[in-house]
Tab-separated table of C-alpha atoms in Angstrom:
chain	number	residue	atom	x	y	z
A	1	ASP	CA	4.062	71.181	19.898
A	2	ARG	CA	7.193	73.046	20.991
A	3	ASP	CA	7.254	71.799	24.414
A	4	VAL	CA	8.086	68.140	22.896
A	5	THR	CA	11.768	68.058	22.781
A	6	SER	CA	11.684	64.194	22.153
A	7	VAL	CA	9.667	60.943	22.026
A	8	VAL	CA	9.545	57.614	23.792
A	9	LEU	CA	7.973	54.680	22.188
A	10	MET	CA	7.034	51.730	24.637
A	11	GLY	CA	5.013	48.828	24.585
A	12	GLY	CA	3.866	46.421	26.875
A	13	LYS	CA	5.859	44.345	29.833
A	14	SER	CA	5.765	41.390	27.415
A	15	ASN	CA	5.880	42.731	23.877
A	16	PHE	CA	7.207	46.114	22.390
A	17	SER	CA	5.175	44.701	19.403
A	18	ALA	CA	4.931	41.205	17.959
A	19	GLY	CA	4.251	42.346	14.416
A	20	ALA	CA	1.174	42.078	12.433
A	21	ASP	CA	-2.042	40.370	13.182
A	22	LEU	CA	-1.920	37.568	10.186
A	23	THR	CA	-5.774	37.599	9.749
A	24	GLU	CA	-5.116	41.043	8.327
A	25	PHE	CA	-3.626	39.611	5.369
A	26	GLY	CA	-6.500	38.256	3.961
A	27	LYS	CA	-7.955	42.014	4.324
A	28	ILE	CA	-5.155	43.241	2.400
A	29	LEU	CA	-5.659	40.805	-0.284
A	30	ALA	CA	-9.327	41.461	-0.658
A	31	SER	CA	-8.744	45.190	-0.767
A	32	SER	CA	-5.727	45.215	-2.961
A	33	GLY	CA	-6.159	42.297	-5.510
A	34	GLU	CA	-2.762	41.875	-7.357
A	35	SER	CA	-1.572	45.377	-6.664
A	36	SER	CA	1.566	46.408	-5.482
A	37	GLY	CA	0.193	47.520	-1.968
A	38	ASP	CA	0.474	51.436	-2.171
A	39	GLY	CA	-2.355	52.716	0.020
A	40	PHE	CA	-3.042	49.572	1.728
A	41	PHE	CA	-0.258	49.190	4.227
A	42	PRO	CA	-0.331	52.051	6.355
A	43	LEU	CA	2.769	50.929	8.385
A	44	VAL	CA	5.133	51.587	5.364
A	45	GLU	CA	4.349	55.536	5.711
A	46	LEU	CA	4.419	55.148	9.464
A	47	VAL	CA	8.063	53.930	9.707
A	48	HIS	CA	8.990	56.823	7.238
A	49	LYS	CA	7.102	59.281	9.112
A	50	ILE	CA	9.051	58.150	12.342
A	51	GLU	CA	12.505	58.139	10.969
A	52	ASN	CA	12.111	61.869	9.405
A	53	PHE	CA	10.572	63.131	12.366
A	54	PRO	CA	12.060	66.237	13.509
A	55	LYS	CA	12.523	65.364	17.071
A	56	PRO	CA	14.626	62.273	18.432
A	57	VAL	CA	12.426	58.959	18.892
A	58	ILE	CA	13.665	56.611	21.482
A	59	ALA	CA	12.299	52.769	21.052
A	60	ALA	CA	11.877	51.229	24.847
A	61	ILE	CA	11.908	47.645	24.172
A	62	SER	CA	10.658	44.885	26.349
A	63	GLY	CA	10.046	41.380	25.246
A	64	ASN	CA	9.123	40.783	21.719
A	65	ALA	CA	10.187	43.284	18.691
A	66	LEU	CA	9.176	41.073	15.824
A	67	GLY	CA	8.067	41.409	12.291
A	68	GLY	CA	6.584	45.140	11.908
A	69	GLY	CA	7.725	45.501	15.707
A	70	LEU	CA	11.204	45.287	14.710
A	71	GLU	CA	10.480	47.557	11.703
A	72	VAL	CA	9.019	50.203	13.890
A	73	ALA	CA	11.721	50.054	16.181
A	74	LEU	CA	14.339	50.382	13.108
A	75	SER	CA	12.561	53.517	12.323
A	76	CYS	CA	13.254	54.952	15.575
A	77	HIS	CA	16.617	56.916	15.964
A	78	TYR	CA	17.729	55.297	19.373
A	79	ARG	CA	16.820	51.778	20.781
A	80	VAL	CA	16.751	51.101	24.449
A	81	SER	CA	16.265	47.636	25.771
A	82	ASP	CA	16.022	45.621	28.705
A	83	ALA	CA	17.253	42.119	28.940
A	84	SER	CA	13.815	40.281	27.830
A	85	GLY	CA	14.429	41.837	24.438
A	86	LYS	CA	13.777	39.771	21.306
A	87	PHE	CA	14.466	40.999	18.025
A	88	GLY	CA	13.544	38.904	14.540
A	89	LEU	CA	11.873	39.365	11.275
A	90	PRO	CA	10.195	35.864	11.340
A	91	GLU	CA	7.931	36.492	8.167
A	92	VAL	CA	9.255	33.522	6.562
A	93	HIS	CA	7.820	31.225	8.532
A	94	VAL	CA	4.145	32.513	7.465
A	95	GLY	CA	5.266	32.717	3.500
A	96	VAL	CA	5.888	36.514	3.335
A	97	ILE	CA	8.575	38.715	4.109
A	98	PRO	CA	9.077	41.836	5.718
A	99	GLY	CA	7.021	45.041	4.069
A	100	ALA	CA	7.872	48.074	6.021
A	101	GLY	CA	11.520	48.427	5.639
A	102	GLY	CA	12.802	45.877	7.627
A	103	THR	CA	14.999	44.709	4.480
A	104	GLN	CA	16.179	47.944	3.965
A	105	ARG	CA	17.220	49.197	7.299
A	106	LEU	CA	18.247	46.219	9.501
A	107	PRO	CA	21.123	45.535	6.713
A	108	ARG	CA	22.250	48.948	7.186
A	109	LEU	CA	22.454	48.551	10.999
A	110	VAL	CA	23.823	45.087	11.587
A	111	GLY	CA	25.363	44.397	7.983
A	112	VAL	CA	23.853	42.856	4.970
A	113	ALA	CA	25.484	39.346	6.086
A	114	LYS	CA	23.607	39.116	9.530
A	115	ALA	CA	20.913	40.886	8.166
A	116	LEU	CA	20.034	38.076	5.323
A	117	GLU	CA	20.804	35.433	8.215
A	118	MET	CA	18.018	36.765	10.250
A	119	ILE	CA	15.441	37.399	7.182
A	120	LEU	CA	16.195	34.203	5.428
A	121	THR	CA	15.871	31.892	8.597
A	122	GLY	CA	13.398	34.002	10.483
A	123	ALA	CA	15.587	33.311	13.601
A	124	PRO	CA	15.509	36.185	16.347
A	125	ILE	CA	18.131	37.439	18.525
A	126	LYS	CA	18.501	38.380	22.277
A	127	SER	CA	19.022	41.741	23.372
A	128	LYS	CA	22.672	40.793	24.298
A	129	GLN	CA	23.318	39.998	20.990
A	130	ALA	CA	21.426	42.789	19.481
A	131	LYS	CA	23.523	45.151	21.493
A	132	ALA	CA	26.849	43.643	20.176
A	133	LEU	CA	25.561	44.286	16.660
A	134	GLY	CA	24.589	47.618	17.126
A	135	LEU	CA	20.786	47.151	16.587
A	136	VAL	CA	20.492	48.309	20.508
A	137	ASP	CA	22.144	51.448	21.706
A	138	HIS	CA	21.829	50.633	25.315
A	139	LEU	CA	20.745	47.570	27.505
A	140	VAL	CA	19.624	48.217	30.507
A	141	ASP	CA	21.349	46.358	33.625
A	142	ALA	CA	19.186	43.603	34.871
A	143	ASN	CA	20.790	43.950	38.098
A	144	GLY	CA	20.698	47.820	38.236
A	145	ASN	CA	18.029	49.793	39.954
A	146	GLU	CA	17.247	51.579	36.803
A	147	THR	CA	13.696	50.935	34.911
A	148	LEU	CA	13.736	50.611	31.195
A	149	LEU	CA	11.373	53.601	31.074
A	150	GLU	CA	13.781	55.603	33.080
A	151	ALA	CA	16.788	54.570	31.048
A	152	ALA	CA	14.771	55.412	27.799
A	153	ARG	CA	13.716	58.971	29.423
A	154	LYS	CA	17.194	59.815	30.034
A	155	TRP	CA	18.128	58.748	26.662
A	156	ALA	CA	15.389	61.087	25.210
A	157	GLU	CA	16.697	64.168	27.277
A	158	TRP	CA	20.250	63.404	25.965
A	159	ALA	CA	19.277	62.871	22.410
A	160	ALA	CA	16.951	66.013	22.449
A	161	LEU	CA	20.584	67.982	22.748
A	162	MET	CA	22.221	65.934	19.964
A	163	PRO	CA	21.779	66.567	16.311
A	164	LEU	CA	19.646	63.609	14.456
A	165	GLU	CA	22.464	63.695	11.313
A	166	GLY	CA	23.224	60.268	11.171
A	167	ARG	CA	20.815	58.862	13.382
A	168	ARG	CA	18.010	57.775	10.595
A	169	VAL	CA	18.866	54.500	9.672
A	170	GLY	CA	17.302	54.547	6.202
A	171	LEU	CA	19.926	57.122	5.528
A	172	ARG	CA	22.909	55.524	6.520
A	173	PRO	CA	25.287	54.199	3.911
A	174	LEU	CA	25.906	50.002	3.571
A	175	LYS	CA	29.031	49.190	5.577
A	176	GLU	CA	29.900	46.455	2.400
A	177	SER	CA	31.748	47.628	-0.851
A	178	THR	CA	30.118	46.390	-4.027
A	179	LYS	CA	32.502	43.604	-4.222
A	180	GLU	CA	31.719	42.324	-0.855
A	181	LEU	CA	28.097	42.628	-1.457
A	182	GLN	CA	28.291	40.457	-4.855
A	183	PHE	CA	29.860	37.605	-2.547
A	184	ILE	CA	27.355	37.726	-0.056
A	185	PHE	CA	24.149	37.821	-2.232
A	186	GLY	CA	25.988	34.953	-4.655
A	187	ALA	CA	26.717	32.957	-1.410
A	188	ALA	CA	23.265	33.139	-0.494
A	189	ALA	CA	21.750	32.475	-3.527
A	190	LYS	CA	23.292	29.123	-3.556
A	191	LYS	CA	21.941	27.995	-0.628
A	192	LEU	CA	18.280	28.838	-1.262
A	193	PRO	CA	15.907	26.058	-1.975
A	194	PRO	CA	14.571	25.970	-5.660
A	195	LEU	CA	11.358	28.148	-6.322
A	196	ALA	CA	9.309	25.039	-7.068
A	197	MET	CA	10.270	23.387	-3.845
A	198	GLY	CA	9.004	25.890	-1.446
A	199	GLY	CA	11.921	28.605	-2.027
A	200	GLU	CA	9.109	31.754	-3.141
A	201	GLY	CA	9.371	33.322	0.176
A	202	VAL	CA	13.431	33.024	0.595
A	203	HIS	CA	13.873	34.148	-2.962
A	204	ALA	CA	11.550	37.306	-2.514
A	205	ALA	CA	13.412	38.097	0.529
A	206	LEU	CA	16.856	37.905	-1.330
A	207	GLU	CA	15.752	40.122	-3.888
A	208	ALA	CA	14.364	42.749	-1.343
A	209	VAL	CA	17.561	42.720	0.680
A	210	LYS	CA	19.475	43.237	-2.655
A	211	ALA	CA	17.469	46.539	-3.066
A	212	CYS	CA	19.140	47.933	0.222
A	213	GLN	CA	21.797	49.139	-2.252
A	214	LEU	CA	19.129	51.655	-3.719
A	215	PRO	CA	18.164	54.819	-1.577
A	216	VAL	CA	15.644	53.828	0.925
A	217	ARG	CA	12.582	55.123	-0.655
A	218	GLU	CA	13.127	53.051	-3.455
A	219	GLY	CA	14.232	49.898	-1.763
A	220	SER	CA	10.964	50.244	0.069
A	221	LYS	CA	9.174	50.045	-2.929
A	222	VAL	CA	10.960	46.710	-4.145
A	223	GLU	CA	10.446	45.356	-0.946
A	224	LEU	CA	6.547	46.018	-1.025
A	225	GLU	CA	6.384	44.544	-4.502
A	226	GLN	CA	7.862	41.317	-3.169
A	227	PHE	CA	5.881	41.395	-0.224
A	228	PHE	CA	2.874	40.961	-2.424
A	229	VAL	CA	4.347	38.552	-4.343
A	230	THR	CA	4.843	36.603	-1.412
A	231	LEU	CA	1.154	37.419	-0.122
A	232	ASN	CA	-0.454	36.216	-3.514
A	233	GLY	CA	1.733	33.372	-4.346
A	234	THR	CA	0.166	30.047	-3.449
A	235	GLN	CA	3.286	28.863	-1.192
A	236	GLY	CA	2.782	31.931	0.825
A	237	LYS	CA	-1.079	30.906	1.108
A	238	ALA	CA	-0.387	27.482	2.059
A	239	ARG	CA	1.937	28.383	4.861
A	240	ARG	CA	-0.245	30.403	6.449
A	241	HIS	CA	-2.980	27.648	6.056
A	242	ALA	CA	-0.856	25.283	7.754
A	243	PHE	CA	0.053	27.904	10.440
A	244	PHE	CA	-3.517	28.929	11.207
A	245	ALA	CA	-4.276	25.070	11.211
A	246	VAL	CA	-1.642	24.152	13.748
A	247	ARG	CA	-3.068	27.142	15.960
A	248	LYS	CA	-6.663	25.461	15.770
A	249	ALA	CA	-5.350	22.048	16.592
A	250	GLN	CA	-3.561	23.346	19.589
A	251	LYS	CA	-6.591	24.960	21.170
A	252	PRO	CA	-7.551	22.829	24.053
A	253	LEU	CA	-10.749	20.695	23.401
A	254	GLY	CA	-13.912	21.451	25.097
A	255	LYS	CA	-15.018	19.524	28.268
A	256	PRO	CA	-15.985	15.625	27.244
A	257	PRO	CA	-19.393	14.589	27.517
A	258	ALA	CA	-20.426	12.582	30.689
A	259	GLY	CA	-18.996	8.900	30.513
A	260	HIS	CA	-16.474	9.758	27.566
A	261	ALA	CA	-13.173	9.947	29.173
A	262	LEU	CA	-10.068	11.641	26.721
């Protein structure tokens, strides 16, 4: 559409996007078996399409941008957030790794060391730190009169006048030298638990992040292969089983029968 000069992607008030529905993982396994996942993970192609869109795409982020939600935001050309923004790739907590470019784009944006920390621990960061790291381009003043959508629209109008060169995160070079990368990856590997002691997920994550040294399409293939290693692995399945068991146990009990107190 020639009348469209830019695009704003926005979620709800509490979530930009909190990532994948974990119940979908079982469907992916049932559909793909032991394959590399080609054709079974549409988010992979979606982020490439957003990143290569010929007009600027601005992510307007409120609340959680986690997992696949952060991967979508990373594929956008600009990121605008309010004070409630929270950013992370928590996949290791449920026994998998990012599968839609998170291990490839986050290192290019915030640096490999910080990206590794976020991916290997699954710990999120808040919007103020995200702004300081360069993950967020503009942080809406919580005490100002401008809303998140208003700020995002202003950025969209400005971005429509600017070239997209340099704004596609997946095409950016890494900030670190080869020697620095060797040191970072070596230091990270020494801190990981052994594979047989719950280390499958973090070892796969490290291998995926190492692939950010490749062009983004090639690195994304390595990432997706490692994603399916963890998805099919016994440790990953055990973590997700435990996750759902805890969720089920936390659900409130129904009303007790008459005469029975809890």
